[in-house]
PDB file of C-alpha atoms in Angstrom:
ATOM      1  CA  MET A   1      12.849   8.157 -24.999  1.00 70.00           C
ATOM      2  CA  GLY A   2      11.370  11.616 -24.570  1.00 85.00           C
ATOM      3  CA  TYR A   3      11.727  13.477 -21.289  1.00 84.00           C
ATOM      4  CA  PHE A   4       7.994  13.578 -20.548  1.00 89.00           C
ATOM      5  CA  LEU A   5       7.521   9.889 -21.305  1.00 93.00           C
ATOM      6  CA  LYS A   6      10.465   9.033 -19.061  1.00 93.00           C
ATOM      7  CA  ALA A   7       9.049  11.225 -16.283  1.00 93.00           C
ATOM      8  CA  PHE A   8       5.624   9.602 -16.631  1.00 95.00           C
ATOM      9  CA  LEU A   9       7.072   6.091 -16.535  1.00 96.00           C
ATOM     10  CA  LEU A  10       9.171   6.919 -13.486  1.00 97.00           C
ATOM     11  CA  ILE A  11       6.201   8.369 -11.608  1.00 97.00           C
ATOM     12  CA  ALA A  12       4.023   5.402 -12.559  1.00 97.00           C
ATOM     13  CA  GLY A  13       6.852   3.103 -11.463  1.00 97.00           C
ATOM     14  CA  CYS A  14       7.043   4.877  -8.100  1.00 98.00           C
ATOM     15  CA  TYR A  15       3.328   4.342  -7.553  1.00 98.00           C
ATOM     16  CA  LEU A  16       3.557   0.649  -8.442  1.00 98.00           C
ATOM     17  CA  LEU A  17       6.645   0.249  -6.254  1.00 98.00           C
ATOM     18  CA  GLY A  18       4.850   1.880  -3.331  1.00 98.00           C
ATOM     19  CA  SER A  19       1.818  -0.294  -3.995  1.00 98.00           C
ATOM     20  CA  ILE A  20       3.628  -3.576  -3.351  1.00 98.00           C
ATOM     21  CA  PRO A  21       1.761  -4.741  -0.212  1.00 98.00           C
ATOM     22  CA  SER A  22       4.579  -6.366   1.730  1.00 98.00           C
ATOM     23  CA  SER A  23       2.484  -6.995   4.855  1.00 98.00           C
ATOM     24  CA  TYR A  24      -0.321  -8.586   2.821  1.00 98.00           C
ATOM     25  CA  ILE A  25       2.200 -10.837   1.084  1.00 98.00           C
ATOM     26  CA  MET A  26       3.798 -11.741   4.418  1.00 97.00           C
ATOM     27  CA  GLY A  27       0.426 -12.657   5.909  1.00 97.00           C
ATOM     28  CA  ARG A  28      -0.365 -14.886   2.950  1.00 97.00           C
ATOM     29  CA  LEU A  29       3.057 -16.533   2.974  1.00 97.00           C
ATOM     30  CA  LEU A  30       3.349 -17.216   6.692  1.00 96.00           C
ATOM     31  CA  LYS A  31      -0.212 -18.011   7.742  1.00 96.00           C
ATOM     32  CA  GLY A  32      -2.364 -17.896   4.627  1.00 97.00           C
ATOM     33  CA  ILE A  33      -4.324 -14.946   6.032  1.00 97.00           C
ATOM     34  CA  ASP A  34      -5.405 -11.538   4.798  1.00 97.00           C
ATOM     35  CA  LEU A  35      -4.075  -9.020   7.337  1.00 97.00           C
ATOM     36  CA  ARG A  36      -6.967  -6.714   6.490  1.00 97.00           C
ATOM     37  CA  GLU A  37      -9.177  -9.170   8.358  1.00 97.00           C
ATOM     38  CA  HIS A  38      -6.999  -9.341  11.483  1.00 97.00           C
ATOM     39  CA  GLY A  39      -5.768  -6.964  14.177  1.00 94.00           C
ATOM     40  CA  SER A  40      -6.381  -3.355  13.190  1.00 92.00           C
ATOM     41  CA  GLY A  41      -7.048  -4.348   9.576  1.00 94.00           C
ATOM     42  CA  ASN A  42      -4.187  -2.126   8.482  1.00 94.00           C
ATOM     43  CA  LEU A  43      -1.594  -3.267   5.936  1.00 96.00           C
ATOM     44  CA  GLY A  44       1.473  -1.933   7.696  1.00 95.00           C
ATOM     45  CA  ALA A  45       4.366  -3.073   9.848  1.00 96.00           C
ATOM     46  CA  ALA A  46       2.595  -2.321  13.154  1.00 95.00           C
ATOM     47  CA  ASN A  47      -0.345  -4.602  12.369  1.00 96.00           C
ATOM     48  CA  THR A  48       2.049  -7.193  10.984  1.00 97.00           C
ATOM     49  CA  PHE A  49       3.834  -7.154  14.346  1.00 96.00           C
ATOM     50  CA  ARG A  50       0.536  -7.362  16.198  1.00 95.00           C
ATOM     51  CA  VAL A  51      -0.701 -10.360  14.206  1.00 97.00           C
ATOM     52  CA  LEU A  52       2.431 -12.162  13.002  1.00 97.00           C
ATOM     53  CA  GLY A  53       5.184 -11.019  15.375  1.00 96.00           C
ATOM     54  CA  ALA A  54       8.587  -9.426  14.947  1.00 96.00           C
ATOM     55  CA  ARG A  55       9.926 -12.102  12.592  1.00 96.00           C
ATOM     56  CA  ALA A  56       7.416 -10.939   9.980  1.00 97.00           C
ATOM     57  CA  ALA A  57       7.206  -7.262  10.932  1.00 97.00           C
ATOM     58  CA  VAL A  58      10.907  -6.412  10.646  1.00 97.00           C
ATOM     59  CA  PRO A  59      11.258  -7.451   6.975  1.00 98.00           C
ATOM     60  CA  VAL A  60       7.941  -5.744   6.184  1.00 98.00           C
ATOM     61  CA  LEU A  61       9.164  -2.505   7.753  1.00 97.00           C
ATOM     62  CA  LEU A  62      12.513  -2.689   5.966  1.00 98.00           C
ATOM     63  CA  PHE A  63      10.784  -3.328   2.645  1.00 98.00           C
ATOM     64  CA  ASP A  64       8.369  -0.428   3.167  1.00 98.00           C
ATOM     65  CA  VAL A  65      11.214   1.919   4.092  1.00 98.00           C
ATOM     66  CA  GLY A  66      13.124   0.669   1.052  1.00 98.00           C
ATOM     67  CA  LYS A  67      10.188   1.457  -1.237  1.00 98.00           C
ATOM     68  CA  GLY A  68      10.249   5.112  -0.229  1.00 98.00           C
ATOM     69  CA  PHE A  69      14.032   5.348  -0.420  1.00 98.00           C
ATOM     70  CA  LEU A  70      14.190   3.767  -3.873  1.00 98.00           C
ATOM     71  CA  ALA A  71      11.360   5.954  -5.190  1.00 97.00           C
ATOM     72  CA  VAL A  72      13.489   9.034  -4.463  1.00 97.00           C
ATOM     73  CA  LYS A  73      16.668   7.512  -5.891  1.00 97.00           C
ATOM     74  CA  LEU A  74      15.030   6.255  -9.109  1.00 96.00           C
ATOM     75  CA  PHE A  75      15.077   9.703 -10.689  1.00 94.00           C
ATOM     76  CA  SER A  76      18.802  10.332 -10.284  1.00 91.00           C
ATOM     77  CA  MET A  77      19.485   6.730 -11.352  1.00 94.00           C
ATOM     78  CA  ALA A  78      17.509   7.410 -14.533  1.00 93.00           C
ATOM     79  CA  GLY A  79      19.348  10.681 -15.153  1.00 91.00           C
ATOM     80  CA  VAL A  80      16.370  12.911 -14.388  1.00 91.00           C
ATOM     81  CA  ASP A  81      17.652  15.893 -12.397  1.00 90.00           C
ATOM     82  CA  SER A  82      14.434  17.474 -11.143  1.00 94.00           C
ATOM     83  CA  ILE A  83      13.618  18.023  -7.482  1.00 94.00           C
ATOM     84  CA  GLU A  84       9.965  18.576  -8.382  1.00 95.00           C
ATOM     85  CA  LEU A  85       9.645  15.221 -10.173  1.00 96.00           C
ATOM     86  CA  THR A  86      11.584  13.476  -7.424  1.00 96.00           C
ATOM     87  CA  LEU A  87       9.170  14.811  -4.821  1.00 97.00           C
ATOM     88  CA  VAL A  88       6.179  13.769  -6.929  1.00 97.00           C
ATOM     89  CA  GLY A  89       7.741  10.299  -7.140  1.00 98.00           C
ATOM     90  CA  ALA A  90       8.130  10.183  -3.360  1.00 98.00           C
ATOM     91  CA  LEU A  91       4.528  11.288  -2.839  1.00 98.00           C
ATOM     92  CA  VAL A  92       3.030   8.768  -5.261  1.00 98.00           C
ATOM     93  CA  ALA A  93       5.083   5.960  -3.681  1.00 98.00           C
ATOM     94  CA  ILE A  94       3.589   6.888  -0.295  1.00 98.00           C
ATOM     95  CA  LEU A  95       0.113   7.081  -1.842  1.00 98.00           C
ATOM     96  CA  GLY A  96       0.754   3.707  -3.459  1.00 98.00           C
ATOM     97  CA  HIS A  97       1.509   2.226  -0.055  1.00 98.00           C
ATOM     98  CA  ASN A  98      -1.612   3.798   1.454  1.00 98.00           C
ATOM     99  CA  TYR A  99      -3.893   3.046  -1.499  1.00 98.00           C
ATOM    100  CA  SER A 100      -2.432   0.034  -3.269  1.00 98.00           C
ATOM    101  CA  VAL A 101      -3.826  -0.938  -6.654  1.00 98.00           C
ATOM    102  CA  PHE A 102      -2.942  -4.558  -5.828  1.00 98.00           C
ATOM    103  CA  VAL A 103      -5.291  -4.819  -2.819  1.00 97.00           C
ATOM    104  CA  ARG A 104      -8.281  -2.780  -3.973  1.00 96.00           C
ATOM    105  CA  PHE A 105      -6.775   0.545  -2.938  1.00 97.00           C
ATOM    106  CA  SER A 106      -6.399  -0.383   0.710  1.00 96.00           C
ATOM    107  CA  GLY A 107      -3.028  -0.244   2.419  1.00 97.00           C
ATOM    108  CA  GLY A 108      -1.034   1.058   5.330  1.00 97.00           C
ATOM    109  CA  LYS A 109      -0.644   4.433   6.961  1.00 97.00           C
ATOM    110  CA  GLY A 110       2.543   5.423   5.164  1.00 97.00           C
ATOM    111  CA  VAL A 111       4.894   5.757   8.121  1.00 97.00           C
ATOM    112  CA  GLY A 112       7.577   3.366   6.853  1.00 97.00           C
ATOM    113  CA  THR A 113       7.443   4.508   3.221  1.00 98.00           C
ATOM    114  CA  THR A 114       7.499   8.162   4.275  1.00 98.00           C
ATOM    115  CA  SER A 115      10.523   7.428   6.473  1.00 98.00           C
ATOM    116  CA  GLY A 116      12.326   5.840   3.542  1.00 98.00           C
ATOM    117  CA  ALA A 117      11.598   8.708   1.172  1.00 98.00           C
ATOM    118  CA  PHE A 118      12.854  11.314   3.621  1.00 97.00           C
ATOM    119  CA  LEU A 119      15.790   9.145   4.633  1.00 97.00           C
ATOM    120  CA  ALA A 120      16.976   9.648   1.062  1.00 96.00           C
ATOM    121  CA  MET A 121      16.436  13.422   1.238  1.00 94.00           C
ATOM    122  CA  SER A 122      17.048  14.440   4.854  1.00 93.00           C
ATOM    123  CA  PRO A 123      18.548  11.569   6.904  1.00 94.00           C
ATOM    124  CA  LEU A 124      19.295  13.733   9.951  1.00 93.00           C
ATOM    125  CA  SER A 125      15.657  14.782  10.169  1.00 95.00           C
ATOM    126  CA  VAL A 126      14.516  11.168   9.965  1.00 97.00           C
ATOM    127  CA  GLY A 127      16.976  10.243  12.707  1.00 97.00           C
ATOM    128  CA  ILE A 128      15.527  12.925  14.990  1.00 97.00           C
ATOM    129  CA  CYS A 129      11.979  11.821  14.142  1.00 98.00           C
ATOM    130  CA  PHE A 130      12.915   8.261  15.049  1.00 98.00           C
ATOM    131  CA  LEU A 131      14.053   9.496  18.461  1.00 98.00           C
ATOM    132  CA  VAL A 132      10.734  11.331  18.854  1.00 98.00           C
ATOM    133  CA  TRP A 133       8.923   8.117  17.890  1.00 98.00           C
ATOM    134  CA  LEU A 134      10.955   6.076  20.379  1.00 98.00           C
ATOM    135  CA  VAL A 135      10.447   8.508  23.269  1.00 98.00           C
ATOM    136  CA  MET A 136       6.708   8.672  22.612  1.00 98.00           C
ATOM    137  CA  LEU A 137       6.447   4.892  22.323  1.00 97.00           C
ATOM    138  CA  LEU A 138       8.305   4.353  25.593  1.00 97.00           C
ATOM    139  CA  SER A 139       6.210   7.032  27.274  1.00 97.00           C
ATOM    140  CA  PHE A 140       2.746   6.040  26.080  1.00 96.00           C
ATOM    141  CA  ARG A 141       3.189   2.443  24.806  1.00 94.00           C
ATOM    142  CA  ILE A 142       0.947   3.247  21.830  1.00 94.00           C
ATOM    143  CA  VAL A 143       2.463   2.914  18.351  1.00 94.00           C
ATOM    144  CA  SER A 144      -0.112   5.176  16.697  1.00 95.00           C
ATOM    145  CA  VAL A 145       0.621   8.033  19.124  1.00 96.00           C
ATOM    146  CA  ALA A 146       4.356   7.637  18.495  1.00 97.00           C
ATOM    147  CA  SER A 147       3.828   7.560  14.726  1.00 97.00           C
ATOM    148  CA  MET A 148       1.667  10.679  14.675  1.00 98.00           C
ATOM    149  CA  ALA A 149       4.135  12.540  16.894  1.00 98.00           C
ATOM    150  CA  ALA A 150       7.032  11.585  14.619  1.00 98.00           C
ATOM    151  CA  ALA A 151       5.046  12.633  11.536  1.00 98.00           C
ATOM    152  CA  ALA A 152       4.204  15.990  13.114  1.00 98.00           C
ATOM    153  CA  ALA A 153       7.879  16.453  13.993  1.00 98.00           C
ATOM    154  CA  LEU A 154       9.076  15.825  10.415  1.00 98.00           C
ATOM    155  CA  PRO A 155       8.479  19.325   8.941  1.00 97.00           C
ATOM    156  CA  VAL A 156       9.833  20.942  12.104  1.00 96.00           C
ATOM    157  CA  THR A 157      13.025  18.870  12.084  1.00 95.00           C
ATOM    158  CA  ILE A 158      13.592  19.527   8.385  1.00 94.00           C
ATOM    159  CA  ILE A 159      13.260  23.277   8.905  1.00 92.00           C
ATOM    160  CA  LEU A 160      15.486  23.253  11.994  1.00 92.00           C
ATOM    161  CA  THR A 161      18.201  21.014  10.537  1.00 88.00           C
ATOM    162  CA  ASN A 162      18.189  23.132   7.408  1.00 83.00           C
ATOM    163  CA  ARG A 163      18.602  26.313   9.431  1.00 79.00           C
ATOM    164  CA  PHE A 164      21.103  25.175  12.049  1.00 76.00           C
ATOM    165  CA  ALA A 165      23.031  22.482  10.207  1.00 68.00           C
ATOM    166  CA  GLY A 166      23.744  24.689   7.212  1.00 65.00           C
ATOM    167  CA  GLY A 167      21.661  22.594   4.839  1.00 64.00           C
ATOM    168  CA  ASP A 168      20.288  23.647   1.480  1.00 69.00           C
ATOM    169  CA  THR A 169      16.929  21.890   1.628  1.00 75.00           C
ATOM    170  CA  HIS A 170      14.620  22.913  -1.201  1.00 84.00           C
ATOM    171  CA  ALA A 171      11.419  24.650  -0.064  1.00 90.00           C
ATOM    172  CA  TYR A 172       9.370  21.997  -1.865  1.00 94.00           C
ATOM    173  CA  VAL A 173      10.870  19.326   0.412  1.00 95.00           C
ATOM    174  CA  ILE A 174       9.458  21.234   3.379  1.00 94.00           C
ATOM    175  CA  VAL A 175       6.077  21.486   1.628  1.00 96.00           C
ATOM    176  CA  LEU A 176       6.070  17.738   0.945  1.00 97.00           C
ATOM    177  CA  SER A 177       7.002  17.003   4.565  1.00 97.00           C
ATOM    178  CA  ILE A 178       3.938  18.982   5.707  1.00 97.00           C
ATOM    179  CA  VAL A 179       1.685  17.186   3.198  1.00 98.00           C
ATOM    180  CA  VAL A 180       2.838  13.697   4.182  1.00 98.00           C
ATOM    181  CA  ALA A 181       2.730  14.518   7.910  1.00 98.00           C
ATOM    182  CA  LEU A 182      -0.919  15.512   7.496  1.00 98.00           C
ATOM    183  CA  LEU A 183      -1.521  12.370   5.428  1.00 98.00           C
ATOM    184  CA  VAL A 184      -0.052  10.115   8.130  1.00 97.00           C
ATOM    185  CA  ILE A 185      -2.213  11.800  10.781  1.00 97.00           C
ATOM    186  CA  TYR A 186      -5.277  11.563   8.493  1.00 97.00           C
ATOM    187  CA  LYS A 187      -4.674   7.822   8.040  1.00 96.00           C
ATOM    188  CA  HIS A 188      -4.657   7.474  11.837  1.00 95.00           C
ATOM    189  CA  ARG A 189      -8.241   8.757  12.126  1.00 93.00           C
ATOM    190  CA  PRO A 190      -9.540   5.460  13.590  1.00 88.00           C
ATOM    191  CA  ASN A 191      -6.855   5.610  16.283  1.00 84.00           C
ATOM    192  CA  ILE A 192      -7.742   9.209  17.116  1.00 87.00           C
ATOM    193  CA  HIS A 193     -11.452   8.329  17.388  1.00 79.00           C
TER     194      HIS A 193
END
């Protein structure tokens, strides 16, 4: 198989992987409902928790995180050693989650899938962002505020951990972290309004 065909198939696979609507599936399986018609109407772990409870939300969150993580790892597993292609794969997986082809291009806000992708690339940064998320959640009791704060912290934590922890993070990883942070905040527009 040619390099470009392999790269195309991997990127397409990342999008389809990201597009698997775990919360939609969980809603159908547990209660026969479309989560887009309940709660916030969002296909993510937070709305799953709101409508179906923790028993449904925890596996949805783990699956969404796993989608992002696997999207990053697919390239090395396939023998493609390209940071640029890996980052494109991570981005399209997140876009797949947000705009899933399986549910008419609706989806979630990308927090879990973004976390998974960056967990594969910069686990320390994700750990710090989780602490930011937790502090904000405990302080304000609003998941969307915590999620936006954690997203905004992602580029900062990547830059700081790279500088002070002696990392060798590629500049494109920092660029992607800024892009996805803005995307997460953009997807929270209804919450901001």
